C-alpha positions as a Python dict, from the first residue, in 0.01 Angstrom:
ca = {
    (1, 'M'): (0, 0, 0),
    (2, 'T'): (-6, -369, 87),
    (3, 'R'): (39, -512, 435),
    (4, 'T'): (391, -632, 355),
    (5, 'E'): (498, -298, 210),
    (6, 'F'): (353, -111, 508),
    (7, 'L'): (515, -335, 769),
    (8, 'N'): (851, -333, 588),
    (9, 'E'): (855, 45, 565),
    (10, 'L'): (749, 77, 930),
    (11, 'E'): (1025, -162, 1033),
    (12, 'Q'): (1288, 32, 836),
    (13, 'N'): (1187, 357, 1007),
    (14, 'L'): (1185, 197, 1353),
    (15, 'N'): (1524, 26, 1310),
    (16, 'Q'): (1706, 354, 1376),
    (17, 'S'): (1576, 403, 1728),
    (18, 'L'): (1418, 92, 1879),
    (19, 'D'): (1556, -249, 1970),
    (20, 'Q'): (1436, -572, 1810),
    (21, 'N'): (1188, -663, 2088),
    (22, 'Q'): (1019, -324, 2061),
    (23, 'I'): (1008, -346, 1682),
    (24, 'Y'): (859, -694, 1701),
    (25, 'A'): (589, -571, 1942),
    (26, 'V'): (502, -280, 1710),
    (27, 'L'): (489, -495, 1398),
    (28, 'H'): (279, -754, 1577),
    (29, 'S'): (31, -484, 1686),
    (30, 'F'): (-4, -349, 1333),
    (31, 'A'): (-35, -701, 1188),
    (32, 'D'): (-327, -750, 1431),
    (33, 'I'): (-486, -432, 1295),
    (34, 'Y'): (-460, -572, 942),
    (35, 'N'): (-606, -906, 1055),
    (36, 'H'): (-896, -732, 1229),
    (37, 'G'): (-963, -513, 924),
    (38, 'E'): (-958, -811, 688),
    (39, 'R'): (-1209, -995, 910),
    (40, 'Q'): (-1436, -692, 867),
    (41, 'G'): (-1408, -725, 489),
    (42, 'K'): (-1161, -441, 423),
    (43, 'R'): (-882, -468, 169),
    (44, 'E'): (-517, -413, 259),
    (45, 'F'): (-486, -73, 89),
    (46, 'E'): (-799, 52, 273),
    (47, 'I'): (-652, -54, 605),
    (48, 'S'): (-321, 110, 512),
    (49, 'N'): (-499, 437, 432),
    (50, 'E'): (-686, 427, 763),
    (51, 'I'): (-371, 363, 965),
    (52, 'G'): (-164, 638, 806),
    (53, 'K'): (186, 676, 669),
    (54, 'P'): (448, 439, 812),
    (55, 'K'): (710, 711, 856),
    (56, 'E'): (476, 933, 1059),
    (57, 'L'): (364, 636, 1268),
    (58, 'A'): (725, 535, 1329),
    (59, 'N'): (808, 887, 1450),
    (60, 'Q'): (508, 880, 1684),
    (61, 'I'): (601, 538, 1821),
    (62, 'I'): (964, 642, 1875),
    (63, 'A'): (844, 958, 2052),
    (64, 'M'): (608, 753, 2267),
    (65, 'W'): (884, 518, 2376),
    (66, 'A'): (1134, 801, 2431),
    (67, 'C'): (888, 990, 2652),
    (68, 'D'): (805, 676, 2848),
    (69, 'T'): (1174, 602, 2894),
    (70, 'L'): (1240, 957, 3013),
    (71, 'K'): (952, 934, 3260),
    (72, 'K'): (1080, 601, 3398),
    (73, 'S'): (1451, 686, 3396),
    (74, 'P'): (1512, 1062, 3405),
    (75, 'N'): (1861, 1145, 3284),
    (76, 'L'): (2024, 1376, 3033),
    (77, 'K'): (2058, 1111, 2760),
    (78, 'N'): (1688, 1021, 2777),
    (79, 'L'): (1593, 1390, 2789),
    (80, 'F'): (1773, 1463, 2461),
    (81, 'S'): (1641, 1140, 2309),
    (82, 'A'): (1282, 1244, 2387),
    (83, 'F'): (1345, 1596, 2263),
    (84, 'G'): (1498, 1465, 1938),
    (85, 'S'): (1217, 1219, 1873),
    (86, 'L'): (955, 1488, 1927),
    (87, 'Y'): (1149, 1721, 1700),
    (88, 'R'): (1128, 1462, 1420),
    (89, 'M'): (755, 1430, 1480),
    (90, 'S'): (667, 1799, 1463),
    (91, 'I'): (866, 2116, 1503),
    (92, 'W'): (608, 2328, 1687),
    (93, 'G'): (565, 2130, 2009),
    (94, 'P'): (935, 2105, 2101),
    (95, 'V'): (1007, 2461, 1986),
    (96, 'L'): (756, 2589, 2239),
    (97, 'G'): (917, 2377, 2511),
    (98, 'F'): (1273, 2460, 2402),
    (99, 'P'): (1305, 2794, 2590),
    (100, 'A'): (1206, 2625, 2917),
    (101, 'L'): (1453, 2344, 2853),
    (102, 'L'): (1732, 2586, 2762),
    (103, 'F'): (1662, 2804, 3065),
    (104, 'S'): (1668, 2498, 3292),
    (105, 'L'): (1999, 2377, 3149),
    (106, 'L'): (2156, 2724, 3182),
    (107, 'L'): (2028, 2754, 3539),
    (108, 'S'): (2177, 2412, 3615),
    (109, 'L'): (2512, 2523, 3474),
    (110, 'C'): (2506, 2841, 3687),
    (111, 'V'): (2425, 2643, 4002),
    (112, 'L'): (2710, 2403, 3927),
    (113, 'L'): (2951, 2693, 3881),
    (114, 'V'): (2844, 2856, 4211),
    (115, 'V'): (2869, 2526, 4398),
    (116, 'G'): (3210, 2459, 4246),
    (117, 'F'): (3333, 2808, 4335),
    (118, 'L'): (3209, 2775, 4694),
    (119, 'S'): (3371, 2433, 4727),
    (120, 'I'): (3706, 2550, 4593),
    (121, 'C'): (3703, 2859, 4816),
    (122, 'S'): (3608, 2648, 5118),
    (123, 'L'): (3883, 2397, 5056),
    (124, 'A'): (4133, 2678, 5004),
    (125, 'G'): (4012, 2836, 5331),
    (126, 'I'): (4057, 2510, 5520),
    (127, 'F'): (4405, 2466, 5378),
    (128, 'S'): (4506, 2825, 5455),
    (129, 'S'): (4361, 2798, 5808),
    (130, 'F'): (4592, 2507, 5881),
    (131, 'L'): (4886, 2702, 5744),
    (132, 'S'): (4797, 3015, 5940),
    (133, 'F'): (4808, 2846, 6282),
    (134, 'S'): (5182, 2912, 6295),
    (135, 'Y'): (5162, 3274, 6171),
    (136, 'V'): (4835, 3408, 6316),
    (137, 'D'): (4663, 3384, 6651),
    (138, 'G'): (4524, 3033, 6700),
    (139, 'V'): (4171, 3158, 6775),
    (140, 'L'): (4158, 3360, 6453),
    (141, 'A'): (4288, 3065, 6251),
    (142, 'L'): (4031, 2840, 6418),
    (143, 'C'): (3753, 3087, 6325),
    (144, 'F'): (3871, 3080, 5962),
    (145, 'L'): (3872, 2701, 5975),
    (146, 'F'): (3515, 2682, 6104),
    (147, 'I'): (3392, 2939, 5852),
    (148, 'S'): (3555, 2743, 5571),
    (149, 'I'): (3402, 2418, 5693),
    (150, 'F'): (3063, 2592, 5715),
    (151, 'F'): (3085, 2710, 5353),
    (152, 'L'): (3198, 2365, 5243),
    (153, 'G'): (2888, 2223, 5412),
    (154, 'V'): (2672, 2485, 5241),
    (155, 'S'): (2820, 2397, 4902),
    (156, 'L'): (2757, 2025, 4962),
    (157, 'L'): (2400, 2104, 5066),
    (158, 'L'): (2352, 2316, 4753),
    (159, 'F'): (2495, 2036, 4541),
    (160, 'S'): (2252, 1785, 4695),
    (161, 'L'): (1966, 2026, 4631),
    (162, 'F'): (2089, 2072, 4274),
    (163, 'V'): (2091, 1695, 4211),
    (164, 'Y'): (1736, 1670, 4346),
    (165, 'M'): (1620, 1963, 4132),
    (166, 'V'): (1776, 1818, 3817),
    (167, 'G'): (1591, 1491, 3881),
    (168, 'Q'): (1267, 1686, 3917),
    (169, 'L'): (1348, 1880, 3599),
    (170, 'F'): (1389, 1558, 3405),
    (171, 'R'): (1061, 1422, 3543),
    (172, 'W'): (889, 1749, 3449),
    (173, 'A'): (1039, 1738, 3100),
    (174, 'G'): (925, 1378, 3059),
    (175, 'G'): (569, 1476, 3151),
    (176, 'R'): (580, 1781, 2924),
    (177, 'F'): (710, 1579, 2632),
    (178, 'Q'): (440, 1318, 2690),
    (179, 'R'): (174, 1590, 2672),
    (180, 'I'): (329, 1727, 2351),
    (181, 'Y'): (336, 1375, 2209),
    (182, 'A'): (-29, 1322, 2304),
    (183, 'R'): (-132, 1642, 2124),
    (184, 'Q'): (70, 1561, 1812),
    (185, 'G'): (2, 1192, 1777),
    (186, 'K'): (-283, 997, 1631),
    (187, 'K'): (-436, 716, 1828),
    (188, 'L'): (-187, 435, 1823),
    (189, 'P'): (-267, 76, 1912),
    (190, 'K'): (-167, -46, 2257),
    (191, 'I'): (185, -180, 2216),
    (192, 'K'): (330, -393, 2494),
    (193, 'L'): (644, -598, 2510),
}
Protein backbone atom coordinates (compact mmCIF):
# COMPACT_ATOMS: atom_id res chain seq x y z
CA MET A 1 0.00 0.00 0.00
CA THR A 2 1.37 3.41 -0.92
CA ARG A 3 1.60 6.38 1.42
CA THR A 4 -1.34 8.13 -0.27
CA GLU A 5 -3.55 5.04 -0.15
CA PHE A 6 -2.69 4.46 3.51
CA LEU A 7 -3.32 8.06 4.58
CA ASN A 8 -6.57 8.27 2.57
CA GLU A 9 -7.92 5.07 4.10
CA LEU A 10 -6.87 6.20 7.59
CA GLU A 11 -8.58 9.54 7.06
CA GLN A 12 -11.81 7.86 5.89
CA ASN A 13 -11.90 5.68 9.00
CA LEU A 14 -11.18 8.63 11.31
CA ASN A 15 -13.79 10.93 9.73
CA GLN A 16 -16.59 9.13 11.58
CA SER A 17 -15.38 9.98 15.08
CA LEU A 18 -12.76 12.74 15.17
CA ASP A 19 -12.84 16.41 14.23
CA GLN A 20 -10.68 17.91 11.49
CA ASN A 21 -7.91 19.16 13.83
CA GLN A 22 -7.50 15.72 15.36
CA ILE A 23 -7.50 14.06 11.93
CA TYR A 24 -4.89 16.53 10.70
CA ALA A 25 -2.67 15.78 13.72
CA VAL A 26 -2.96 12.02 13.12
CA LEU A 27 -2.25 12.26 9.40
CA HIS A 28 0.70 14.55 10.06
CA SER A 29 2.15 12.05 12.57
CA PHE A 30 1.85 9.16 10.12
CA ALA A 31 3.28 11.26 7.27
CA ASP A 32 6.30 11.86 9.55
CA ILE A 33 6.64 8.10 10.01
CA TYR A 34 6.71 7.66 6.24
CA ASN A 35 9.28 10.46 5.87
CA HIS A 36 11.48 8.92 8.57
CA GLY A 37 11.22 5.47 6.98
CA GLU A 38 12.09 6.81 3.53
CA ARG A 39 15.17 8.55 4.95
CA GLN A 40 16.25 5.13 6.25
CA GLY A 41 15.92 3.71 2.73
CA LYS A 42 12.60 1.86 3.15
CA ARG A 43 9.96 1.78 0.44
CA GLU A 44 6.39 2.94 1.03
CA PHE A 45 4.85 -0.55 1.06
CA GLU A 46 7.44 -1.71 3.64
CA ILE A 47 6.57 1.20 5.89
CA SER A 48 2.87 0.48 5.41
CA ASN A 49 3.37 -3.15 6.43
CA GLU A 50 5.32 -2.10 9.54
CA ILE A 51 2.67 0.40 10.62
CA GLY A 52 -0.29 -1.93 10.22
CA LYS A 53 -3.76 -1.76 8.76
CA PRO A 54 -5.34 1.70 8.59
CA LYS A 55 -8.71 0.54 9.90
CA GLU A 56 -7.19 -1.08 13.00
CA LEU A 57 -5.02 1.98 13.61
CA ALA A 58 -8.03 4.27 13.24
CA ASN A 59 -9.96 2.22 15.81
CA GLN A 60 -7.01 2.42 18.21
CA ILE A 61 -6.65 6.16 17.73
CA ILE A 62 -10.39 6.74 18.23
CA ALA A 63 -10.27 4.61 21.39
CA MET A 64 -7.25 6.54 22.63
CA TRP A 65 -8.99 9.88 22.16
CA ALA A 66 -12.27 8.63 23.63
CA CYS A 67 -10.52 7.33 26.75
CA ASP A 68 -8.57 10.57 27.14
CA THR A 69 -11.76 12.58 26.74
CA LEU A 70 -13.54 10.45 29.34
CA LYS A 71 -10.65 10.88 31.76
CA LYS A 72 -10.64 14.67 31.29
CA SER A 73 -14.41 15.17 31.19
CA PRO A 74 -16.27 12.32 32.92
CA ASN A 75 -19.89 12.21 31.80
CA LEU A 76 -22.33 9.65 30.45
CA LYS A 77 -21.85 10.63 26.79
CA ASN A 78 -18.07 10.26 27.00
CA LEU A 79 -18.45 6.98 28.91
CA PHE A 80 -20.53 5.41 26.14
CA SER A 81 -18.25 6.91 23.49
CA ALA A 82 -15.21 5.27 25.09
CA PHE A 83 -17.07 2.00 25.54
CA GLY A 84 -18.20 2.03 21.90
CA SER A 85 -14.75 2.83 20.55
CA LEU A 86 -13.19 0.03 22.58
CA TYR A 87 -15.91 -2.32 21.41
CA ARG A 88 -14.95 -1.60 17.79
CA MET A 89 -11.32 -2.26 18.64
CA SER A 90 -11.77 -5.64 20.29
CA ILE A 91 -14.71 -7.41 21.85
CA TRP A 92 -12.93 -9.10 24.77
CA GLY A 93 -11.70 -6.10 26.74
CA PRO A 94 -15.04 -4.26 26.97
CA VAL A 95 -17.00 -7.49 27.50
CA LEU A 96 -14.96 -8.15 30.63
CA GLY A 97 -15.62 -4.61 31.85
CA PHE A 98 -19.30 -4.64 30.82
CA PRO A 99 -20.66 -6.39 33.98
CA ALA A 100 -19.01 -3.78 36.20
CA LEU A 101 -20.38 -0.98 34.03
CA LEU A 102 -23.87 -2.49 33.99
CA PHE A 103 -23.83 -3.06 37.75
CA SER A 104 -22.73 0.54 38.33
CA LEU A 105 -25.48 1.92 36.10
CA LEU A 106 -28.13 -0.26 37.79
CA LEU A 107 -26.87 0.77 41.22
CA SER A 108 -27.06 4.42 40.14
CA LEU A 109 -30.65 3.92 38.99
CA CYS A 110 -31.58 2.31 42.33
CA VAL A 111 -30.00 5.17 44.29
CA LEU A 112 -31.88 7.69 42.17
CA LEU A 113 -35.16 5.87 42.80
CA VAL A 114 -34.57 5.76 46.58
CA VAL A 115 -33.58 9.43 46.68
CA GLY A 116 -36.62 10.36 44.61
CA PHE A 117 -38.93 8.32 46.84
CA LEU A 118 -37.48 9.90 50.00
CA SER A 119 -37.82 13.38 48.52
CA ILE A 120 -41.42 12.87 47.46
CA CYS A 121 -42.35 11.38 50.84
CA SER A 122 -40.60 14.23 52.65
CA LEU A 123 -42.35 16.89 50.60
CA ALA A 124 -45.69 15.15 51.12
CA GLY A 125 -44.94 15.01 54.88
CA ILE A 126 -44.15 18.72 54.98
CA PHE A 127 -47.34 19.53 53.09
CA SER A 128 -49.48 17.28 55.30
CA SER A 129 -47.87 18.71 58.45
CA PHE A 130 -48.99 22.19 57.47
CA LEU A 131 -52.49 20.89 56.79
CA SER A 132 -52.64 18.97 60.06
CA PHE A 133 -52.01 22.01 62.28
CA SER A 134 -55.74 22.74 62.23
CA TYR A 135 -56.85 19.12 62.83
CA VAL A 136 -54.17 17.66 65.12
CA ASP A 137 -52.32 18.89 68.18
CA GLY A 138 -49.79 21.54 67.17
CA VAL A 139 -46.88 19.73 68.85
CA LEU A 140 -47.60 16.51 66.96
CA ALA A 141 -47.89 18.39 63.67
CA LEU A 142 -44.63 20.19 64.43
CA CYS A 143 -42.92 16.82 65.09
CA PHE A 144 -44.16 15.55 61.72
CA LEU A 145 -42.87 18.71 60.09
CA PHE A 146 -39.39 18.33 61.59
CA ILE A 147 -39.24 14.63 60.71
CA SER A 148 -40.23 15.43 57.13
CA ILE A 149 -37.62 18.18 56.90
CA PHE A 150 -35.03 15.76 58.32
CA PHE A 151 -35.80 13.15 55.65
CA LEU A 152 -35.73 15.82 52.95
CA GLY A 153 -32.25 16.78 54.17
CA VAL A 154 -31.21 13.12 54.15
CA SER A 155 -32.45 12.72 50.58
CA LEU A 156 -30.55 15.85 49.48
CA LEU A 157 -27.42 14.54 51.20
CA LEU A 158 -27.84 11.16 49.48
CA PHE A 159 -28.32 12.91 46.16
CA SER A 160 -25.11 14.92 46.66
CA LEU A 161 -23.28 11.71 47.56
CA PHE A 162 -24.76 10.04 44.48
CA VAL A 163 -23.52 12.84 42.19
CA TYR A 164 -20.04 12.53 43.71
CA MET A 165 -20.05 8.74 43.32
CA VAL A 166 -21.17 8.94 39.68
CA GLY A 167 -18.27 11.32 38.98
CA GLN A 168 -15.88 8.85 40.60
CA LEU A 169 -17.46 6.02 38.60
CA PHE A 170 -16.83 7.87 35.35
CA ARG A 171 -13.22 8.58 36.35
CA TRP A 172 -12.77 4.90 37.25
CA ALA A 173 -14.31 3.82 33.94
CA GLY A 174 -12.01 6.20 32.06
CA GLY A 175 -8.97 4.68 33.77
CA ARG A 176 -10.23 1.14 33.16
CA PHE A 177 -10.88 1.83 29.51
CA GLN A 178 -7.42 3.38 29.15
CA ARG A 179 -5.88 0.20 30.59
CA ILE A 180 -7.95 -1.94 28.19
CA TYR A 181 -6.87 0.29 25.32
CA ALA A 182 -3.22 0.00 26.37
CA ARG A 183 -3.43 -3.81 26.39
CA GLN A 184 -5.19 -3.97 23.01
CA GLY A 185 -3.30 -1.34 21.10
CA LYS A 186 -0.03 -1.35 19.28
CA LYS A 187 2.47 1.39 19.91
CA LEU A 188 1.09 4.48 18.26
CA PRO A 189 3.12 7.57 17.50
CA LYS A 190 2.76 10.53 19.84
CA ILE A 191 -0.10 12.57 18.43
CA LYS A 192 -0.60 16.11 19.71
CA LEU A 193 -2.83 18.88 18.52
